Coordinates of C-alpha atoms and ligand atoms in Angstrom, one line a residue:
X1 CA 0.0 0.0 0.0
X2 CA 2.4 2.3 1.1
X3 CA 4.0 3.0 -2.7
X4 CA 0.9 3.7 -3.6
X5 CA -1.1 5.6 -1.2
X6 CA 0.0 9.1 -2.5
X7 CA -0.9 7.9 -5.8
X8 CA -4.6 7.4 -5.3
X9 CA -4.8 10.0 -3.1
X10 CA -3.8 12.3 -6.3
X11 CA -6.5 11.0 -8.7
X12 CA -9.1 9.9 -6.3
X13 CA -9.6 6.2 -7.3
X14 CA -10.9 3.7 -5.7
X15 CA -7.6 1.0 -5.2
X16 CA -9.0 -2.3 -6.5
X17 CA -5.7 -3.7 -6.4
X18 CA -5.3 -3.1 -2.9
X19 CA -8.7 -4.7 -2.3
X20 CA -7.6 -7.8 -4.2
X21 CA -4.3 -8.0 -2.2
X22 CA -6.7 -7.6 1.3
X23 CA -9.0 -10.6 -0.3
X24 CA -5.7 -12.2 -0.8
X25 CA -4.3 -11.9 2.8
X26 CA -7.5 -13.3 4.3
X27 CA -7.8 -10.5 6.0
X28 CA -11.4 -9.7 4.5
X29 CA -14.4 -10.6 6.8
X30 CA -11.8 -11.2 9.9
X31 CA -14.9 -10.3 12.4
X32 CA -17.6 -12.5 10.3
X33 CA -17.9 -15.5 12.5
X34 CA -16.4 -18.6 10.6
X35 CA -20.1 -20.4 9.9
X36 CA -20.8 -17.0 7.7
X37 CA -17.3 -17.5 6.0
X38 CA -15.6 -15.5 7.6
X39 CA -12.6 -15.4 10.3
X40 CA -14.4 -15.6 13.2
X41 CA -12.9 -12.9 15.0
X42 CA -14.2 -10.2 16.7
X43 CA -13.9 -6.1 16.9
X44 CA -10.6 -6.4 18.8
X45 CA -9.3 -8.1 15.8
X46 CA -11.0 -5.7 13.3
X47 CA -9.5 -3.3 15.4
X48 CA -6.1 -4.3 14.7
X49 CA -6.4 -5.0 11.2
X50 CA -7.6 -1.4 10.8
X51 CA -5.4 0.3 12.8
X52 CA -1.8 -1.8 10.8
X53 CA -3.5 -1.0 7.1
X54 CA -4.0 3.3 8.6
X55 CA -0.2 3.6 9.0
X56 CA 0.4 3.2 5.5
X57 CA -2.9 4.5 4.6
X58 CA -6.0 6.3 6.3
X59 CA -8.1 5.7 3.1
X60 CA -7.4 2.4 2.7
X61 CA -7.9 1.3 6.9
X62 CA -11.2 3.0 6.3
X63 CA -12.0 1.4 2.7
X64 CA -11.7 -1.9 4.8
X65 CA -13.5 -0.9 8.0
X66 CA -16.4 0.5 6.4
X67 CA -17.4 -3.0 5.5
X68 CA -17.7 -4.1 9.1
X69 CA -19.7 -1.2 9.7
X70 CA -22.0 -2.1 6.5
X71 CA -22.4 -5.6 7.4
X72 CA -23.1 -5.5 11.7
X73 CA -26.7 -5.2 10.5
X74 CA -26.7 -8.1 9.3
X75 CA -24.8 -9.6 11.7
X76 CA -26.7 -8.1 14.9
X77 CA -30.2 -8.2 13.3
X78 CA -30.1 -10.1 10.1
X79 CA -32.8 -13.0 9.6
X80 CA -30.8 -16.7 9.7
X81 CA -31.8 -16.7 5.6
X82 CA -30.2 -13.1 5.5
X83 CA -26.9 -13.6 6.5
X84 CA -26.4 -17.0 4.8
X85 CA -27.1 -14.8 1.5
X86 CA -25.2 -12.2 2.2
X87 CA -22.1 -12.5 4.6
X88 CA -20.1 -15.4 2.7
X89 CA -19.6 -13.1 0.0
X90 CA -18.6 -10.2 2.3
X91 CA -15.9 -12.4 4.5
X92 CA -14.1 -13.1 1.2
X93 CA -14.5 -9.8 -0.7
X94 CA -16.1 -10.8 -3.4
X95 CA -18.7 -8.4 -2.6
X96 CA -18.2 -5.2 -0.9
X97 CA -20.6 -3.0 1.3
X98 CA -21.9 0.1 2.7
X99 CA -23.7 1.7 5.2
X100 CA -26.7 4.4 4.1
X101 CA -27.8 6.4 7.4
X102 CA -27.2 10.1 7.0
X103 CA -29.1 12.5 4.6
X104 CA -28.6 15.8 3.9
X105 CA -31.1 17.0 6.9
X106 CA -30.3 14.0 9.3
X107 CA -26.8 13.5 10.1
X108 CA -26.5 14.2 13.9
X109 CA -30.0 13.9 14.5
X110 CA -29.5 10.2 12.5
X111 CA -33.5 10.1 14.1
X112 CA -34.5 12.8 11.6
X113 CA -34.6 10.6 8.1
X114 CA -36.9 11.1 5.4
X115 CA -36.1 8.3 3.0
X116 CA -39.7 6.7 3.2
X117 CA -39.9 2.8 2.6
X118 CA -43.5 1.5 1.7
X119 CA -44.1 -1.7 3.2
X120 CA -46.4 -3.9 1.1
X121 CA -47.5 -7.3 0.9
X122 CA -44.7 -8.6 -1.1
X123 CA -42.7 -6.1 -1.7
X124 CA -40.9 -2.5 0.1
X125 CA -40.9 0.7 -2.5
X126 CA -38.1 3.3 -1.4
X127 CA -38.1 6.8 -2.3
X128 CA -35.6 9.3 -1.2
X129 CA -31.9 10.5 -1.1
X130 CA -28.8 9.2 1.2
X131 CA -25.7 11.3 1.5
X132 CA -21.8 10.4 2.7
X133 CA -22.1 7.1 2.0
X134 CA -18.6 5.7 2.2
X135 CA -17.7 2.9 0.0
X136 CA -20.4 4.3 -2.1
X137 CA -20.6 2.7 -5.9
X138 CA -17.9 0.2 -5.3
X139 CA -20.1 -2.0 -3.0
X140 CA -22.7 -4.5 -3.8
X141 CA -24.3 -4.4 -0.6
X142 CA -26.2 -1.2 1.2
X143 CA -27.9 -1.0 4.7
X144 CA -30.2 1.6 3.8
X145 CA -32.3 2.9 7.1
X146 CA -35.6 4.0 5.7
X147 CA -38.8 5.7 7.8
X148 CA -41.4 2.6 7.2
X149 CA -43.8 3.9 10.0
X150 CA -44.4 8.2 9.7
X151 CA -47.2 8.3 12.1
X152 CA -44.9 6.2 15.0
X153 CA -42.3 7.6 17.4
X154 CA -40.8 4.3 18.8
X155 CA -41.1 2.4 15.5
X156 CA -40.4 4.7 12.8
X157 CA -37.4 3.6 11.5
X158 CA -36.4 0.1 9.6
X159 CA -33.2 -0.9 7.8
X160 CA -33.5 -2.3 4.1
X161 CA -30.4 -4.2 2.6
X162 CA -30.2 -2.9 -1.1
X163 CA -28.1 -4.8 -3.7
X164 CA -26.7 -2.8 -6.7
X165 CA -28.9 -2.9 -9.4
X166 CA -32.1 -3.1 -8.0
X167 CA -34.5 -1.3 -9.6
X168 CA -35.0 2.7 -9.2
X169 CA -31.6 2.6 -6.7
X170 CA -28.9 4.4 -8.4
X171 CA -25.3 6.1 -7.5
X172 CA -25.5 9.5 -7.5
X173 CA -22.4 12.8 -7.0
X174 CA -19.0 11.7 -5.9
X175 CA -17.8 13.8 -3.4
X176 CA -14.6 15.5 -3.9
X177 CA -13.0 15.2 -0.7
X178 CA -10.2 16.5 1.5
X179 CA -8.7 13.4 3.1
X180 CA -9.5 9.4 2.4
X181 CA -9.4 10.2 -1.2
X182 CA -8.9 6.7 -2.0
X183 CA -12.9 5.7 -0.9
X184 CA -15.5 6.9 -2.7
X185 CA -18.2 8.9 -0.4
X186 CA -21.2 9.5 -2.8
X187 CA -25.1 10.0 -2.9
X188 CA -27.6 7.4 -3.2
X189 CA -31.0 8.2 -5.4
X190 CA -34.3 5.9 -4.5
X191 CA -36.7 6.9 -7.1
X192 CA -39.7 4.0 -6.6
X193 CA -37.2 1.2 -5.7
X194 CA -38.7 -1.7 -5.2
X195 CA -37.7 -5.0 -3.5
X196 CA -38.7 -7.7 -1.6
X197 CA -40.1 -7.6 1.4
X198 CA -37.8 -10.7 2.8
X199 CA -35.3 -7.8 1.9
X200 CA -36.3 -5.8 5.4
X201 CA -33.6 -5.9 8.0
X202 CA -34.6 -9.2 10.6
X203 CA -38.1 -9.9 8.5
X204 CA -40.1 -7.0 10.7
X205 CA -40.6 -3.8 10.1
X206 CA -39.4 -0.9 13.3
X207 CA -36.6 -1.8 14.7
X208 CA -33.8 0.2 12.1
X209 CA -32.9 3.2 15.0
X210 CA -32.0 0.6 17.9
X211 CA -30.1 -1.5 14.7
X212 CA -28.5 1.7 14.1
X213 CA -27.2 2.9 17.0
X214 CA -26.2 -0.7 18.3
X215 CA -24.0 -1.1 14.9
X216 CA -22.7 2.2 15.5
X217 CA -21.5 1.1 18.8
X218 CA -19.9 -1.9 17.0
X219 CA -18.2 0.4 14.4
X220 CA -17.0 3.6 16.5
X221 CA -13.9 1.5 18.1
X222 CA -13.0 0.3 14.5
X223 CA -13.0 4.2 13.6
X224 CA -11.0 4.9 16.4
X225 CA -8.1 2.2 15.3
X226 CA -8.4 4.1 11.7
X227 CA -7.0 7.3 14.3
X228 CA -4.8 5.2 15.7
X229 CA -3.1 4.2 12.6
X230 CA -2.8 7.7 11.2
X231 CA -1.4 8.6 14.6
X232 CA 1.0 6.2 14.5
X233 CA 2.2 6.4 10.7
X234 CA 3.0 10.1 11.1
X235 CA 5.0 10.5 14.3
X236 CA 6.8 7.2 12.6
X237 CA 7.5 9.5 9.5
X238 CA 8.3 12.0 11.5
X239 CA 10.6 10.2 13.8
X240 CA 12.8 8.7 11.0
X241 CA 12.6 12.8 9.1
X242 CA 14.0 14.3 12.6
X243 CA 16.4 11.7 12.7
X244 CA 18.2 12.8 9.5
X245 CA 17.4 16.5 9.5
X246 CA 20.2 18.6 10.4
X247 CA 19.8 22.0 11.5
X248 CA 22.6 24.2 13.6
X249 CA 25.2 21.2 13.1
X250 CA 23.4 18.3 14.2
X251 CA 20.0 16.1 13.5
X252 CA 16.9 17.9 14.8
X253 CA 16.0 14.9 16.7
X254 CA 19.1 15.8 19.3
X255 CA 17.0 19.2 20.4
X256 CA 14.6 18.5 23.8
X257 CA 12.0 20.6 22.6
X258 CA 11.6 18.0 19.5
X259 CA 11.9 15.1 22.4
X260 CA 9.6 17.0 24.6
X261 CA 7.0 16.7 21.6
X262 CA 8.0 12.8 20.5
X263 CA 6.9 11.6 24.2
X264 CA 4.1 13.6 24.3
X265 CA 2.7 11.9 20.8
X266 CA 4.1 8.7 21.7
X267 CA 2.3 8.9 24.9
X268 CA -1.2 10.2 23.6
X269 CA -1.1 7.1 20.6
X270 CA -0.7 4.5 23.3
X271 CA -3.6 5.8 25.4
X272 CA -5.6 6.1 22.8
X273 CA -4.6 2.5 21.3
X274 CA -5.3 1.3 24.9
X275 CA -8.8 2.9 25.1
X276 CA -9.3 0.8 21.5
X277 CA -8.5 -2.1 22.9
X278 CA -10.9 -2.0 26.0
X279 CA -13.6 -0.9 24.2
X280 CA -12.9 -3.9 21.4
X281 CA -13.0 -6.3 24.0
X282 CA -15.7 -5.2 25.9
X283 CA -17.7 -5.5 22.6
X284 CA -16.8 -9.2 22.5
X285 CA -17.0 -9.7 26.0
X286 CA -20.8 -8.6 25.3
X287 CA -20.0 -6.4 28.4
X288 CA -22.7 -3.6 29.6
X289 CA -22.4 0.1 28.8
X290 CA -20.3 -0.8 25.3
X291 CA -21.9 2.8 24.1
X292 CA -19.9 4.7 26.0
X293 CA -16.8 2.9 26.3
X294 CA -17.3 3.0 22.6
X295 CA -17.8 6.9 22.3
X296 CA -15.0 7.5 24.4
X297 CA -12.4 5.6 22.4
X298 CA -14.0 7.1 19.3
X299 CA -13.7 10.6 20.8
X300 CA -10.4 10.3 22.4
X301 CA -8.6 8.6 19.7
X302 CA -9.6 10.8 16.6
X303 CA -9.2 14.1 18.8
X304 CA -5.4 12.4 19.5
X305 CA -5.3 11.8 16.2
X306 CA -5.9 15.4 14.8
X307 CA -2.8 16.8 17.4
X308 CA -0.6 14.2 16.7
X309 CA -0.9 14.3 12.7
X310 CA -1.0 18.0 13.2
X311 CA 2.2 17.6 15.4
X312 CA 3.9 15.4 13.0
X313 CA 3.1 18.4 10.1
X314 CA 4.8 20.9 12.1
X315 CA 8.4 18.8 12.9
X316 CA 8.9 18.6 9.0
X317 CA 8.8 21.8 8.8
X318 CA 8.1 23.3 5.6
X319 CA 8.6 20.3 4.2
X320 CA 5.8 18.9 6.0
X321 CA 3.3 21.0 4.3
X322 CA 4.1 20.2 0.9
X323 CA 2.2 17.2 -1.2
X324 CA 5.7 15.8 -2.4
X325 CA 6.1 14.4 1.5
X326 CA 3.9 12.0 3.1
X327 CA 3.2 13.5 6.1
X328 CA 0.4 16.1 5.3
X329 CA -2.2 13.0 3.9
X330 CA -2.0 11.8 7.4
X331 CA -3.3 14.9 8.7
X332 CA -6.0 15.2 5.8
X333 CA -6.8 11.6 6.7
X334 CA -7.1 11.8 10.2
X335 CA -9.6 15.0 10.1
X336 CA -12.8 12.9 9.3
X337 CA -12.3 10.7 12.3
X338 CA -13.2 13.5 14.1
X339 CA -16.7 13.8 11.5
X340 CA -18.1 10.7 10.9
X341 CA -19.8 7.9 12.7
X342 CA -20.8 10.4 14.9
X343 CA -19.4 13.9 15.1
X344 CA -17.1 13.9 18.6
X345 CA -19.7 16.5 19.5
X346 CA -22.3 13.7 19.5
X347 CA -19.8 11.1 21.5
X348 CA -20.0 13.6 24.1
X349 CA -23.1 13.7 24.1
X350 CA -23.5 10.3 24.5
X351 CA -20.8 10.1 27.3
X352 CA -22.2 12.4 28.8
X353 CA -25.6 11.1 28.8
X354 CA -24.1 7.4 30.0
X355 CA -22.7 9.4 33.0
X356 CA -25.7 10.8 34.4
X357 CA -27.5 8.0 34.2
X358 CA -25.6 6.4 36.2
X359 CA -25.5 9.3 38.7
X360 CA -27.8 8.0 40.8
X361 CA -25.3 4.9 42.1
X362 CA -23.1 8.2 43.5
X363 CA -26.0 9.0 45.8
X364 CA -24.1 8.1 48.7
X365 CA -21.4 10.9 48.3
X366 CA -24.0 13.4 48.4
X367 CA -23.8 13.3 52.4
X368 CA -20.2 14.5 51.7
X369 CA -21.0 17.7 49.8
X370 CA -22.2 20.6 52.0
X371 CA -24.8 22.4 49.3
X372 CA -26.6 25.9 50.2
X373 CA -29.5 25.7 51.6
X374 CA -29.5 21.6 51.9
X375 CA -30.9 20.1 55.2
X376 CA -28.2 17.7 55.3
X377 CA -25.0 20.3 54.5
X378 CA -21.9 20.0 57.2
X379 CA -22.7 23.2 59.2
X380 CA -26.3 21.2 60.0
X381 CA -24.1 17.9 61.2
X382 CA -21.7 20.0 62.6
X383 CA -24.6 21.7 65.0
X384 CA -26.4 18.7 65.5
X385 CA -22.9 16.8 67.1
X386 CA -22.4 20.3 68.9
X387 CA -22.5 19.3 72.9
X388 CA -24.4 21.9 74.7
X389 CA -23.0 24.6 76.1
X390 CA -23.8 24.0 79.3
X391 CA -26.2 26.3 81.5
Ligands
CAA401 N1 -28.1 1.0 21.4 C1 -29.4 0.6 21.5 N2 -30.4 1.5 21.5 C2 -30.1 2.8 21.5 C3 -28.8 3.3 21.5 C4 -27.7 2.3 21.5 N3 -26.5 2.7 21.5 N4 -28.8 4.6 21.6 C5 -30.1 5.0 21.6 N5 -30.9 3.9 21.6 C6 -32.3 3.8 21.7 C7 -32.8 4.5 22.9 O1 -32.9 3.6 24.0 C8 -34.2 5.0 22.5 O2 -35.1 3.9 22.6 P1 -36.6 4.0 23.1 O3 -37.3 4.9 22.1 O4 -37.1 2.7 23.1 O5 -36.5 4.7 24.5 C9 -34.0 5.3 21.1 O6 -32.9 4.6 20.6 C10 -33.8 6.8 20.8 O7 -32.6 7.2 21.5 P2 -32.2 8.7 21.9 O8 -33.4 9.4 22.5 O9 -31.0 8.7 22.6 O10 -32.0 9.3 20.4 P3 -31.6 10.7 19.9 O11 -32.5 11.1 18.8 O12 -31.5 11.7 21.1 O13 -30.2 10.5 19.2 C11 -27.8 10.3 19.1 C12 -29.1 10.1 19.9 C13 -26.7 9.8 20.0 C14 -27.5 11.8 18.9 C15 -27.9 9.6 17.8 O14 -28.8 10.2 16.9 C16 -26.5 9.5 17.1 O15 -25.7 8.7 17.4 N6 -26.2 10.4 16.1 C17 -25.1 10.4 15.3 C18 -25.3 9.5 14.0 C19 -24.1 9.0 13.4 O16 -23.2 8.5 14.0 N7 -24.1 9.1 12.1 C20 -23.0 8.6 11.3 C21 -23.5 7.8 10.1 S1 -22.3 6.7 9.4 C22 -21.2 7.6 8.6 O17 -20.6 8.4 9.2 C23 -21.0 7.5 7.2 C24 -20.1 6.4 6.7 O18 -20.3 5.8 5.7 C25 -18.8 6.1 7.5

């Protein structure tokens, strides 16, 4: 990859040869379990995977990711018949996927679609628009969440799996983009697209925001390990450039304000990669709370990301800004961690949420905190264990 990466980064292409070369390693399908064809892995290992192929290429670690994030529908609420159709062919690449949630007026408020899905007797019509779809055009396979129930709150929303070349579904603009240049993130058009109605995520109709969210939680650490990788690449780079730059009679490297800024970056990439990690495997563990250990890596890990990159930019120097050296792709790359699968602004939300709903297990501390105007505050204990003055 690494020859390659400032190549299709110039002309925008989708890298079918790196693709075939991923198919070729095995390495496709590495958290399908092994009766679906796949490795039978989980997120940790996704994880990994994502976080070796972003070091040599932030496009490409996202090119492969995005297919776990199109196919944990399936996975998590796909009918038996479903995945037997569908994931074989994604655990060995032969067919690629994609994940169609945001729209032009929903992308934080992922609640807010208005792709409407028809639900009739035999089959679904879809009509509506889908926008940043990653992996967009080269994939076979689409998740497409659809509002299948106006009138409900609860049960508005259902996923659809969409092949390429049903009926009335077609690609629409290619976005011109400033980092992953490698992936195509495009528009999809539903003009009367109809399908099946087997073709409804898990065979009933209501559940697509819970299926959303829940593969979301799946996905954010594997975004995360995309940050990780970018991290990692560019102090690399810029480890082995400081090392050979000489400035004032001796490498750059030699200077503690230079070594000062290596052990900060160093430091931030492992505690981010270690937040990965636990998040990974408390998503295989099938641990509790896996939203916001999830969010947190997400957050933490793309926000480390942005510095580091940003870091490794500034200790090349001039150099560092110019396309002819590798270094400013990483920083390009990394910025969209920070955007999708949930803006950072929405993982603190989310966070945040997680933590004060669990506030109430903290009730015991409360006797601790003296609070105006509180019966129970320390001046009222501190009278009430007063002895009497005597008379
Ligand atoms: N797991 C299971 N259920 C969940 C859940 C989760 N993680 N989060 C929420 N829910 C459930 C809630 O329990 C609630 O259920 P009930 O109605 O039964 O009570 C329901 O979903 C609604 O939850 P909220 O009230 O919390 O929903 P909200 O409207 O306030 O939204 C949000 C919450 C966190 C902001 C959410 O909308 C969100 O995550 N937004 C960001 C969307 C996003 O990440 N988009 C990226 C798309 S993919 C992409 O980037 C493109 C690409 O191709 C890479």
């Amino acid at each position: 990859m690494r020859p390659k990466a400032a190549h299709y980064d110039r002309v925008q292409e989708y890298p079918w040869e790196i693709k075939e070369a991923l198919c070729a390693s095995g390495l496709m399908g590495v958290w399908i379990p092994t009766e679906y064809g796949g490795g039978g892995a989980g997120v940790l290992d996704l994880c990994l995977v994502v976080e070796e192929l972003s070091k040599a290429c932030g496009g490409v670690g996202v090119l492969y990711a995005v297919n776990a994030l199109g196919s944990f529908p399936l996975l998590l609420a796909g009918t038996e018949e479903q995945k037997r159709k569908y994931l074989p062919d994604i655990a060995s690449g032969k067919r690629l996927c994609a994940f169609g949630l945001s729209e032009r007026g929903a992308g934080s408020d992922a609640g807010g679609l208005a792709t409407r899905c028809e639900v009739g007797q035999d089959e679904l019509i879809i009509n509506g628009d889908k926008k940043w779809t990653t992996n967009g055009g080269a994939a076979d396979i689409y998740t497409v969440f659809t509002v299948s129930d106006p009138t409900s709150m609860s049960r508005r929303i259902s996923a659809v799996i969409i092949e390429k070349g049903d009926p009335g579904f077609a690609i629409g603009r290619t976005e011109d983009k400033m980092g992953i240049r490698c992936v195509p993130v495009v528009e999809l058009h539903f003009r009367d697209c109809r399908v099946p109605v087997d073709r409804i995520l898990g065979g009933r109709p209501g559940a697509g925001f819970k299926h959303a969210m829940m593969t979301l939680d799946r996905a954010r650490p594997g975004v995360a390990a995309q940050a990780v990788g970018c991290a990692q690449g560019a102090m690399d780079l810029a480890v082995v450039y400081c090392t050979q730059r000489q400035q004032f009679g001796q490498p750059i490297s030699g200077f503690q304000m230079i070594q000062g800024m290596f052990a900060d970056m160093a430091t931030q990439v492992e505690a981010a990669r270690q937040l990965v990690h636990a998040s990974a495997r408390a998503l295989d563990l099938g641990a509790k709370d896996v939203t916001r250990m999830a969010a947190q890596a997400k957050l933490f890990a793309t926000d480390v990301a942005m510095k580091v990159t940003t870091d490794a930019v500034q200790l090349f120097g001039g150099y560092g800004y110019m396309r002819d050296y590798p270094v400013e792709k990483y920083m390009r790359d990394a910025k969209i961690t920070q955007i999708y699968e949930g803006t950072n602004q929405v993982q603190r939300i989310v966070v945040a949420r997680s933590i004060l709903k669990q506030a109430s297990s903290l009730d015991h501390l409360k006797a601790y905190i003296p609070l105006p105007d509180h019966p129970n505050t320390l001046a009222d204990r501190a009278r009430a264990h007063a002895v009497p003055a005597k008379a």
